[in-house]
Amino acid sequence: MATQDAPVPELRSRATACAERLLEAERVLLVSHIDADGLTSAGIAASALERAGIAFEAAFEKQLDEASIAAIAERGYGTVLFTDFGSGQLEAIAERERAGDFVPVIADHHQPADAETEYHLNPLLEGIDGASSLSGAGASYLLARELAAESPGGKRRDNRDLAALAVVGAVGDMQASDGKLRGANAAIVADGVEAGVLEEKKDLAVYGKQTRPLPKLLEYASDVRIPGITNDERGAVSFLDGLEVSCRAEGAWKRWVDLTDDEKRTVASALVRHAVNRGVPAFEIDRLVGTSYVLTEEAVGTELRDASEFSTLLNATARYERADVGLAVCLGDRGAALDRAVELLRNHRRNLSEGIEWVEDNGVTETEHLQWFDAGDEIKETIVGIIAGMSMGTDGVSRDRPIVAFAEKNDKETKVSSRATGPLVGDGLDLSVVMGEAARAVGGDGGGHDIAAGATIPSGKRAAFIEHADRLAAEQLG
Ligand code: C5P
Ligand code: C5P
Ligand code: ZN
């Protein structure tokens, strides 16, 4: 195949090697992470394996550690494909490989641990940023492309239709948080657009354009706070009623997708004017418009049509022990699995809003370089990181320093999640190092990305952990 067929040429030879190894396998155990990126990674890998005629079974883990890697080895597969994790646990995985337990194939984007393995596809190994340029789903997509290239035949010969899921994974990992997808991600978007499964368009950058009634859309859009609209139902309604656009049809509120392009422009410019008049600064107003990724093969007005809504739907399954539901949706189930996912989404939304409220009510504690809160068993450990990220910038939670969140995992262990901002990373902060080193210093382990990372530590080690993390952040931020 010609090189122009490789969306990310730097990673092609790694992807080819991984694909060739999988094609030699008799059967493969596919193991992935339990978040939106992990589920889309698994969806892409599962479709590609199936299309290539490779027998496989899929499994999910909250995180990889010695115990889960041992359990994976127990299952007796000769080849294990890890997606959206694996790089950070390479030492433990390589040890299993040396022992002859299985041959690992890894498609990941997390900071790699200090060990070598042959079939390892990770953007960071080729100088591509794993936090902002390629997600686990993106790495899995590159692998899927090579699997197709190495095994021609089949219906979708090039697997480019899977670019839509790759974009959902990247958006779910917040890789479009500065407005649009860039770098390797942009190359994948281009593939999806060419394949006719994706549309990229400039649009209002608020969550819920497909499914939320207009007043809710504006009221809940808290990324940019607009006085008189954000968190203000009556304000949002009176703003909409004051426009020359009919925002209702047969007595019910329309959604953003129900408006014509002209009407959307009218509402958007009125919103900008309203924000300017209320003193919202220009750099914030810029963030009101961004790039939307539309999955063109999905029905209009559903969670699946918008990459951002789709990713939340997936988080609502896997983070509540229902990865099977999310995977089925990724694989095309638009019946029972989708219905169940939508139900789970209602529960997830309620948990997120209660969690954010909990943080607002209880506040954070500031150290010199960090701020932290300990939710105990008030917030589920699988979503405490999402809540920590969402709470940055709300009342009492600053964006000037990283946030560290604790939640009870079980009676012996505490989960830690941390989130930063682009400017803090620009100043030298790397949370994957902070979490990893501080956790290991207290007998735990952790890792992740510069801007978002996590750890598991023994219960009772919170104070010592914070002390280490604060010192490490101080060193990095100079
Ligand atoms: O394990 P994984 O890489 O999939 O998780 C990434 C996590 O990092 C997500 O929860 C995502 O929300 C967070 N993140 C973030 N801001 C970024 C990049 C990632 O909060 N800019
Ligand atoms: O769990 P949370 O959303 O906080 O995870 C943030 C990032 O840190 C994710 O990319 C996750 O895979 C990573 N992480 C890790 N090791 C842990 C916990 C989280 O690498 N023990
Ligand atoms: Zn990921």
PDB file of C-alpha atoms in Angstrom, residues 216-473:
ATOM      1  CA  LYS A 216     -31.483  23.282  28.964  1.00  0.00           C
ATOM      2  CA  LEU A 217     -28.752  23.448  26.336  1.00  0.00           C
ATOM      3  CA  LEU A 218     -27.960  27.040  27.312  1.00  0.00           C
ATOM      4  CA  GLU A 219     -28.650  26.746  31.033  1.00  0.00           C
ATOM      5  CA  TYR A 220     -26.281  23.784  31.483  1.00  0.00           C
ATOM      6  CA  ALA A 221     -23.527  25.091  29.219  1.00  0.00           C
ATOM      7  CA  SER A 222     -21.186  25.995  32.040  1.00  0.00           C
ATOM      8  CA  ASP A 223     -17.874  25.849  30.202  1.00  0.00           C
ATOM      9  CA  VAL A 224     -18.198  29.545  29.461  1.00  0.00           C
ATOM     10  CA  ARG A 225     -20.251  31.231  32.185  1.00  0.00           C
ATOM     11  CA  ILE A 226     -22.760  33.709  30.850  1.00  0.00           C
ATOM     12  CA  PRO A 227     -24.511  35.718  33.567  1.00  0.00           C
ATOM     13  CA  GLY A 228     -28.280  35.570  33.223  1.00  0.00           C
ATOM     14  CA  ILE A 229     -28.162  32.302  31.221  1.00  0.00           C
ATOM     15  CA  THR A 230     -25.740  29.797  32.745  1.00  0.00           C
ATOM     16  CA  ASN A 231     -27.450  27.899  35.578  1.00  0.00           C
ATOM     17  CA  ASP A 232     -30.415  30.209  35.179  1.00  0.00           C
ATOM     18  CA  GLU A 233     -33.467  28.483  33.719  1.00  0.00           C
ATOM     19  CA  ARG A 234     -35.690  31.559  33.675  1.00  0.00           C
ATOM     20  CA  GLY A 235     -32.913  33.649  32.167  1.00  0.00           C
ATOM     21  CA  ALA A 236     -32.320  31.080  29.414  1.00  0.00           C
ATOM     22  CA  VAL A 237     -36.030  30.916  28.601  1.00  0.00           C
ATOM     23  CA  SER A 238     -36.430  34.680  28.455  1.00  0.00           C
ATOM     24  CA  PHE A 239     -33.308  35.004  26.307  1.00  0.00           C
ATOM     25  CA  LEU A 240     -34.765  32.499  23.805  1.00  0.00           C
ATOM     26  CA  ASP A 241     -38.225  34.074  23.894  1.00  0.00           C
ATOM     27  CA  GLY A 242     -36.692  37.436  23.084  1.00  0.00           C
ATOM     28  CA  LEU A 243     -35.259  36.210  19.768  1.00  0.00           C
ATOM     29  CA  GLU A 244     -36.787  36.464  16.301  1.00  0.00           C
ATOM     30  CA  VAL A 245     -36.424  32.714  15.975  1.00  0.00           C
ATOM     31  CA  SER A 246     -39.232  30.353  16.809  1.00  0.00           C
ATOM     32  CA  CYS A 247     -37.694  28.092  19.378  1.00  0.00           C
ATOM     33  CA  ARG A 248     -40.819  26.034  19.969  1.00  0.00           C
ATOM     34  CA  ALA A 249     -42.759  23.655  17.783  1.00  0.00           C
ATOM     35  CA  GLU A 250     -46.244  22.548  18.808  1.00  0.00           C
ATOM     36  CA  GLY A 251     -45.698  23.830  22.309  1.00  0.00           C
ATOM     37  CA  ALA A 252     -42.461  21.917  22.928  1.00  0.00           C
ATOM     38  CA  TRP A 253     -38.970  23.363  22.920  1.00  0.00           C
ATOM     39  CA  LYS A 254     -36.870  22.631  19.883  1.00  0.00           C
ATOM     40  CA  ARG A 255     -33.360  21.268  20.149  1.00  0.00           C
ATOM     41  CA  TRP A 256     -30.335  22.872  18.481  1.00  0.00           C
ATOM     42  CA  VAL A 257     -30.477  20.285  15.665  1.00  0.00           C
ATOM     43  CA  ASP A 258     -34.074  21.279  14.914  1.00  0.00           C
ATOM     44  CA  LEU A 259     -33.016  24.813  13.962  1.00  0.00           C
ATOM     45  CA  THR A 260     -32.089  25.768  10.398  1.00  0.00           C
ATOM     46  CA  ASP A 261     -28.548  27.002   9.751  1.00  0.00           C
ATOM     47  CA  ASP A 262     -29.862  30.571   9.569  1.00  0.00           C
ATOM     48  CA  GLU A 263     -31.661  30.213  12.888  1.00  0.00           C
ATOM     49  CA  LYS A 264     -28.536  28.747  14.487  1.00  0.00           C
ATOM     50  CA  ARG A 265     -26.528  31.742  13.336  1.00  0.00           C
ATOM     51  CA  THR A 266     -29.116  34.130  14.740  1.00  0.00           C
ATOM     52  CA  VAL A 267     -29.162  32.427  18.145  1.00  0.00           C
ATOM     53  CA  ALA A 268     -25.362  32.155  18.284  1.00  0.00           C
ATOM     54  CA  SER A 269     -24.777  35.812  17.509  1.00  0.00           C
ATOM     55  CA  ALA A 270     -27.435  36.902  20.007  1.00  0.00           C
ATOM     56  CA  LEU A 271     -25.723  34.745  22.598  1.00  0.00           C
ATOM     57  CA  VAL A 272     -22.363  36.330  21.882  1.00  0.00           C
ATOM     58  CA  ARG A 273     -23.911  39.810  22.102  1.00  0.00           C
ATOM     59  CA  HIS A 274     -25.580  38.928  25.391  1.00  0.00           C
ATOM     60  CA  ALA A 275     -22.246  37.637  26.755  1.00  0.00           C
ATOM     61  CA  VAL A 276     -20.357  40.754  25.645  1.00  0.00           C
ATOM     62  CA  ASN A 277     -22.994  42.981  27.258  1.00  0.00           C
ATOM     63  CA  ARG A 278     -22.674  41.044  30.515  1.00  0.00           C
ATOM     64  CA  GLY A 279     -18.916  41.573  30.557  1.00  0.00           C
ATOM     65  CA  VAL A 280     -17.739  38.076  29.581  1.00  0.00           C
ATOM     66  CA  PRO A 281     -14.102  38.547  28.452  1.00  0.00           C
ATOM     67  CA  ALA A 282     -13.197  38.104  24.772  1.00  0.00           C
ATOM     68  CA  PHE A 283     -11.040  34.998  25.252  1.00  0.00           C
ATOM     69  CA  GLU A 284     -13.977  33.289  26.947  1.00  0.00           C
ATOM     70  CA  ILE A 285     -16.349  34.342  24.182  1.00  0.00           C
ATOM     71  CA  ASP A 286     -14.012  32.748  21.612  1.00  0.00           C
ATOM     72  CA  ARG A 287     -14.582  29.454  23.362  1.00  0.00           C
ATOM     73  CA  LEU A 288     -18.312  29.612  22.632  1.00  0.00           C
ATOM     74  CA  VAL A 289     -17.614  28.479  19.098  1.00  0.00           C
ATOM     75  CA  GLY A 290     -15.719  25.296  18.313  1.00  0.00           C
ATOM     76  CA  THR A 291     -15.540  22.325  16.016  1.00  0.00           C
ATOM     77  CA  SER A 292     -18.256  19.691  16.246  1.00  0.00           C
ATOM     78  CA  TYR A 293     -17.826  16.155  15.037  1.00  0.00           C
ATOM     79  CA  VAL A 294     -21.009  14.667  13.633  1.00  0.00           C
ATOM     80  CA  LEU A 295     -21.411  10.945  12.992  1.00  0.00           C
ATOM     81  CA  THR A 296     -23.336  11.126   9.753  1.00  0.00           C
ATOM     82  CA  GLU A 297     -24.599   7.551   9.766  1.00  0.00           C
ATOM     83  CA  GLU A 298     -26.360   7.966  13.119  1.00  0.00           C
ATOM     84  CA  ALA A 299     -29.915   9.267  13.495  1.00  0.00           C
ATOM     85  CA  VAL A 300     -30.349  13.029  13.975  1.00  0.00           C
ATOM     86  CA  GLY A 301     -31.267  14.007  17.527  1.00  0.00           C
ATOM     87  CA  THR A 302     -29.671  10.981  19.204  1.00  0.00           C
ATOM     88  CA  GLU A 303     -26.679  10.802  21.555  1.00  0.00           C
ATOM     89  CA  LEU A 304     -24.822   8.863  18.881  1.00  0.00           C
ATOM     90  CA  ARG A 305     -24.895  11.614  16.303  1.00  0.00           C
ATOM     91  CA  ASP A 306     -22.505  13.906  18.221  1.00  0.00           C
ATOM     92  CA  ALA A 307     -19.033  12.672  19.206  1.00  0.00           C
ATOM     93  CA  SER A 308     -19.146  14.420  22.554  1.00  0.00           C
ATOM     94  CA  GLU A 309     -22.582  13.112  23.538  1.00  0.00           C
ATOM     95  CA  PHE A 310     -21.658   9.641  22.298  1.00  0.00           C
ATOM     96  CA  SER A 311     -18.576   9.622  24.527  1.00  0.00           C
ATOM     97  CA  THR A 312     -20.617  10.557  27.609  1.00  0.00           C
ATOM     98  CA  LEU A 313     -23.070   7.777  26.795  1.00  0.00           C
ATOM     99  CA  LEU A 314     -20.177   5.316  26.769  1.00  0.00           C
ATOM    100  CA  ASN A 315     -18.761   6.581  30.064  1.00  0.00           C
ATOM    101  CA  ALA A 316     -22.229   6.036  31.509  1.00  0.00           C
ATOM    102  CA  THR A 317     -21.921   2.314  30.784  1.00  0.00           C
ATOM    103  CA  ALA A 318     -18.358   1.215  31.427  1.00  0.00           C
ATOM    104  CA  ARG A 319     -17.783   3.275  34.555  1.00  0.00           C
ATOM    105  CA  TYR A 320     -20.767   1.475  36.075  1.00  0.00           C
ATOM    106  CA  GLU A 321     -19.609  -2.071  35.359  1.00  0.00           C
ATOM    107  CA  ARG A 322     -21.603  -2.262  32.119  1.00  0.00           C
ATOM    108  CA  ALA A 323     -18.826  -2.162  29.534  1.00  0.00           C
ATOM    109  CA  ASP A 324     -20.700  -4.937  27.707  1.00  0.00           C
ATOM    110  CA  VAL A 325     -23.524  -2.466  26.992  1.00  0.00           C
ATOM    111  CA  GLY A 326     -21.148   0.217  25.725  1.00  0.00           C
ATOM    112  CA  LEU A 327     -19.245  -2.226  23.557  1.00  0.00           C
ATOM    113  CA  ALA A 328     -22.472  -3.512  22.007  1.00  0.00           C
ATOM    114  CA  VAL A 329     -23.410   0.085  21.133  1.00  0.00           C
ATOM    115  CA  CYS A 330     -19.956   0.616  19.576  1.00  0.00           C
ATOM    116  CA  LEU A 331     -20.473  -2.540  17.547  1.00  0.00           C
ATOM    117  CA  GLY A 332     -23.763  -1.240  16.155  1.00  0.00           C
ATOM    118  CA  ASP A 333     -26.534  -2.447  18.499  1.00  0.00           C
ATOM    119  CA  ARG A 334     -29.254   0.206  18.179  1.00  0.00           C
ATOM    120  CA  GLY A 335     -31.883  -1.818  20.038  1.00  0.00           C
ATOM    121  CA  ALA A 336     -31.746  -3.181  23.573  1.00  0.00           C
ATOM    122  CA  ALA A 337     -28.144  -2.123  24.246  1.00  0.00           C
ATOM    123  CA  LEU A 338     -28.782   1.459  23.187  1.00  0.00           C
ATOM    124  CA  ASP A 339     -31.948   1.632  25.319  1.00  0.00           C
ATOM    125  CA  ARG A 340     -30.010   0.366  28.321  1.00  0.00           C
ATOM    126  CA  ALA A 341     -27.178   2.828  27.663  1.00  0.00           C
ATOM    127  CA  VAL A 342     -29.611   5.748  27.556  1.00  0.00           C
ATOM    128  CA  GLU A 343     -31.031   4.628  30.906  1.00  0.00           C
ATOM    129  CA  LEU A 344     -27.542   4.400  32.375  1.00  0.00           C
ATOM    130  CA  LEU A 345     -26.839   7.868  31.022  1.00  0.00           C
ATOM    131  CA  ARG A 346     -29.627   9.348  33.133  1.00  0.00           C
ATOM    132  CA  ASN A 347     -28.053   7.855  36.228  1.00  0.00           C
ATOM    133  CA  HIS A 348     -24.555   9.024  35.205  1.00  0.00           C
ATOM    134  CA  ARG A 349     -25.774  12.604  34.662  1.00  0.00           C
ATOM    135  CA  ARG A 350     -27.374  12.659  38.081  1.00  0.00           C
ATOM    136  CA  ASN A 351     -24.162  11.365  39.664  1.00  0.00           C
ATOM    137  CA  LEU A 352     -22.069  13.983  37.890  1.00  0.00           C
ATOM    138  CA  SER A 353     -24.262  16.858  38.966  1.00  0.00           C
ATOM    139  CA  GLU A 354     -24.486  15.570  42.557  1.00  0.00           C
ATOM    140  CA  GLY A 355     -20.716  15.111  42.565  1.00  0.00           C
ATOM    141  CA  ILE A 356     -20.022  18.642  41.395  1.00  0.00           C
ATOM    142  CA  GLU A 357     -22.469  19.942  43.985  1.00  0.00           C
ATOM    143  CA  TRP A 358     -20.646  17.927  46.651  1.00  0.00           C
ATOM    144  CA  VAL A 359     -17.361  19.555  45.706  1.00  0.00           C
ATOM    145  CA  GLU A 360     -18.955  23.009  45.732  1.00  0.00           C
ATOM    146  CA  ASP A 361     -20.511  22.393  49.155  1.00  0.00           C
ATOM    147  CA  ASN A 362     -17.453  20.838  50.753  1.00  0.00           C
ATOM    148  CA  GLY A 363     -14.767  22.893  49.039  1.00  0.00           C
ATOM    149  CA  VAL A 364     -11.149  22.047  48.363  1.00  0.00           C
ATOM    150  CA  THR A 365      -8.044  22.377  50.526  1.00  0.00           C
ATOM    151  CA  GLU A 366      -5.154  24.321  49.076  1.00  0.00           C
ATOM    152  CA  THR A 367      -1.497  23.440  49.524  1.00  0.00           C
ATOM    153  CA  GLU A 368       1.237  25.583  48.060  1.00  0.00           C
ATOM    154  CA  HIS A 369       1.006  24.103  44.555  1.00  0.00           C
ATOM    155  CA  LEU A 370      -2.118  21.932  44.601  1.00  0.00           C
ATOM    156  CA  GLN A 371      -5.732  21.859  45.648  1.00  0.00           C
ATOM    157  CA  TRP A 372      -7.410  18.663  46.762  1.00  0.00           C
ATOM    158  CA  PHE A 373     -10.610  17.126  48.092  1.00  0.00           C
ATOM    159  CA  ASP A 374     -11.390  13.731  49.538  1.00  0.00           C
ATOM    160  CA  ALA A 375     -14.854  12.479  48.611  1.00  0.00           C
ATOM    161  CA  GLY A 376     -14.560   9.297  50.685  1.00  0.00           C
ATOM    162  CA  ASP A 377     -17.449   7.113  49.588  1.00  0.00           C
ATOM    163  CA  GLU A 378     -19.609  10.067  48.485  1.00  0.00           C
ATOM    164  CA  ILE A 379     -18.356   9.897  44.900  1.00  0.00           C
ATOM    165  CA  LYS A 380     -17.740   6.700  42.964  1.00  0.00           C
ATOM    166  CA  GLU A 381     -14.032   6.192  42.320  1.00  0.00           C
ATOM    167  CA  THR A 382     -14.601   5.548  38.606  1.00  0.00           C
ATOM    168  CA  ILE A 383     -16.056   9.031  38.043  1.00  0.00           C
ATOM    169  CA  VAL A 384     -14.180  11.125  40.604  1.00  0.00           C
ATOM    170  CA  GLY A 385     -11.655  12.160  37.928  1.00  0.00           C
ATOM    171  CA  ILE A 386     -14.390  13.404  35.592  1.00  0.00           C
ATOM    172  CA  ILE A 387     -15.899  15.393  38.478  1.00  0.00           C
ATOM    173  CA  ALA A 388     -12.522  16.838  39.481  1.00  0.00           C
ATOM    174  CA  GLY A 389     -12.008  18.041  35.898  1.00  0.00           C
ATOM    175  CA  MET A 390     -15.507  19.478  35.594  1.00  0.00           C
ATOM    176  CA  SER A 391     -15.262  21.277  38.922  1.00  0.00           C
ATOM    177  CA  MET A 392     -12.172  23.254  37.907  1.00  0.00           C
ATOM    178  CA  GLY A 393     -13.302  26.811  37.420  1.00  0.00           C
ATOM    179  CA  THR A 394     -16.516  26.446  39.420  1.00  0.00           C
ATOM    180  CA  ASP A 395     -17.026  28.333  42.684  1.00  0.00           C
ATOM    181  CA  GLY A 396     -14.090  27.855  45.011  1.00  0.00           C
ATOM    182  CA  VAL A 397     -12.046  25.675  42.639  1.00  0.00           C
ATOM    183  CA  SER A 398      -9.267  27.534  40.895  1.00  0.00           C
ATOM    184  CA  ARG A 399      -7.807  26.842  37.455  1.00  0.00           C
ATOM    185  CA  ASP A 400      -4.428  28.186  38.604  1.00  0.00           C
ATOM    186  CA  ARG A 401      -3.287  24.995  40.244  1.00  0.00           C
ATOM    187  CA  PRO A 402      -3.867  21.304  39.590  1.00  0.00           C
ATOM    188  CA  ILE A 403      -6.660  19.514  41.387  1.00  0.00           C
ATOM    189  CA  VAL A 404      -6.176  16.181  43.149  1.00  0.00           C
ATOM    190  CA  ALA A 405      -9.209  14.123  44.162  1.00  0.00           C
ATOM    191  CA  PHE A 406      -9.448  11.124  46.469  1.00  0.00           C
ATOM    192  CA  ALA A 407     -12.200   8.532  46.663  1.00  0.00           C
ATOM    193  CA  GLU A 408     -12.514   5.281  48.519  1.00  0.00           C
ATOM    194  CA  LYS A 409     -11.812   2.263  46.350  1.00  0.00           C
ATOM    195  CA  ASN A 410     -12.213  -0.483  48.981  1.00  0.00           C
ATOM    196  CA  ASP A 411     -11.224  -0.844  52.639  1.00  0.00           C
ATOM    197  CA  LYS A 412      -7.563  -1.137  51.736  1.00  0.00           C
ATOM    198  CA  GLU A 413      -7.103   1.258  48.833  1.00  0.00           C
ATOM    199  CA  THR A 414      -7.810   4.837  47.847  1.00  0.00           C
ATOM    200  CA  LYS A 415      -8.242   6.027  44.267  1.00  0.00           C
ATOM    201  CA  VAL A 416      -6.546   9.285  43.290  1.00  0.00           C
ATOM    202  CA  SER A 417      -7.406  11.348  40.214  1.00  0.00           C
ATOM    203  CA  SER A 418      -5.766  14.560  39.109  1.00  0.00           C
ATOM    204  CA  ARG A 419      -6.443  17.144  36.425  1.00  0.00           C
ATOM    205  CA  ALA A 420      -4.559  20.217  35.186  1.00  0.00           C
ATOM    206  CA  THR A 421      -4.989  22.858  32.475  1.00  0.00           C
ATOM    207  CA  GLY A 422      -3.114  23.574  29.231  1.00  0.00           C
ATOM    208  CA  PRO A 423      -1.286  26.593  30.715  1.00  0.00           C
ATOM    209  CA  LEU A 424      -0.089  24.576  33.740  1.00  0.00           C
ATOM    210  CA  VAL A 425       1.278  21.859  31.450  1.00  0.00           C
ATOM    211  CA  GLY A 426       2.903  24.628  29.415  1.00  0.00           C
ATOM    212  CA  ASP A 427       4.655  25.740  32.602  1.00  0.00           C
ATOM    213  CA  GLY A 428       6.186  22.295  33.037  1.00  0.00           C
ATOM    214  CA  LEU A 429       3.615  20.366  35.042  1.00  0.00           C
ATOM    215  CA  ASP A 430       3.409  16.625  34.257  1.00  0.00           C
ATOM    216  CA  LEU A 431       0.767  14.914  36.361  1.00  0.00           C
ATOM    217  CA  SER A 432       1.698  11.426  35.125  1.00  0.00           C
ATOM    218  CA  VAL A 433       5.072  11.868  36.863  1.00  0.00           C
ATOM    219  CA  VAL A 434       3.522  13.501  39.945  1.00  0.00           C
ATOM    220  CA  MET A 435       0.945  10.726  40.372  1.00  0.00           C
ATOM    221  CA  GLY A 436       3.380   7.917  39.560  1.00  0.00           C
ATOM    222  CA  GLU A 437       6.191   9.057  41.840  1.00  0.00           C
ATOM    223  CA  ALA A 438       4.051  10.226  44.743  1.00  0.00           C
ATOM    224  CA  ALA A 439       2.087   6.955  44.628  1.00  0.00           C
ATOM    225  CA  ARG A 440       5.178   4.772  44.530  1.00  0.00           C
ATOM    226  CA  ALA A 441       6.640   6.743  47.436  1.00  0.00           C
ATOM    227  CA  VAL A 442       3.702   5.610  49.604  1.00  0.00           C
ATOM    228  CA  GLY A 443       3.454   2.054  48.318  1.00  0.00           C
ATOM    229  CA  GLY A 444       0.970   2.571  45.480  1.00  0.00           C
ATOM    230  CA  ASP A 445       1.223   3.123  41.740  1.00  0.00           C
ATOM    231  CA  GLY A 446      -0.085   5.498  39.132  1.00  0.00           C
ATOM    232  CA  GLY A 447       0.449   7.227  35.809  1.00  0.00           C
ATOM    233  CA  GLY A 448      -1.456   8.664  32.881  1.00  0.00           C
ATOM    234  CA  HIS A 449      -0.925  11.877  30.941  1.00  0.00           C
ATOM    235  CA  ASP A 450       0.660  15.244  31.718  1.00  0.00           C
ATOM    236  CA  ILE A 451      -2.767  16.910  31.922  1.00  0.00           C
ATOM    237  CA  ALA A 452      -4.750  14.087  33.554  1.00  0.00           C
ATOM    238  CA  ALA A 453      -3.427  11.235  35.644  1.00  0.00           C
ATOM    239  CA  GLY A 454      -4.405   8.893  38.430  1.00  0.00           C
ATOM    240  CA  ALA A 455      -3.142   6.495  41.050  1.00  0.00           C
ATOM    241  CA  THR A 456      -4.106   3.889  43.596  1.00  0.00           C
ATOM    242  CA  ILE A 457      -2.578   4.217  47.069  1.00  0.00           C
ATOM    243  CA  PRO A 458      -2.972   2.304  50.324  1.00  0.00           C
ATOM    244  CA  SER A 459      -5.674   3.764  52.582  1.00  0.00           C
ATOM    245  CA  GLY A 460      -4.283   6.045  55.261  1.00  0.00           C
ATOM    246  CA  LYS A 461      -1.491   7.388  53.049  1.00  0.00           C
ATOM    247  CA  ARG A 462      -3.332  10.483  51.886  1.00  0.00           C
ATOM    248  CA  ALA A 463      -1.317  13.055  53.833  1.00  0.00           C
ATOM    249  CA  ALA A 464       2.036  11.592  52.819  1.00  0.00           C
ATOM    250  CA  PHE A 465       0.878  11.358  49.223  1.00  0.00           C
ATOM    251  CA  ILE A 466      -0.155  15.027  49.160  1.00  0.00           C
ATOM    252  CA  GLU A 467       3.180  16.058  50.617  1.00  0.00           C
ATOM    253  CA  HIS A 468       5.087  14.198  47.884  1.00  0.00           C
ATOM    254  CA  ALA A 469       2.776  15.406  45.135  1.00  0.00           C
ATOM    255  CA  ASP A 470       3.040  19.019  46.294  1.00  0.00           C
ATOM    256  CA  ARG A 471       6.839  18.859  46.310  1.00  0.00           C
ATOM    257  CA  LEU A 472       6.939  17.254  42.839  1.00  0.00           C
ATOM    258  CA  ALA A 473       4.561  19.865  41.434  1.00  0.00           C
TER     259      ALA A 473
END
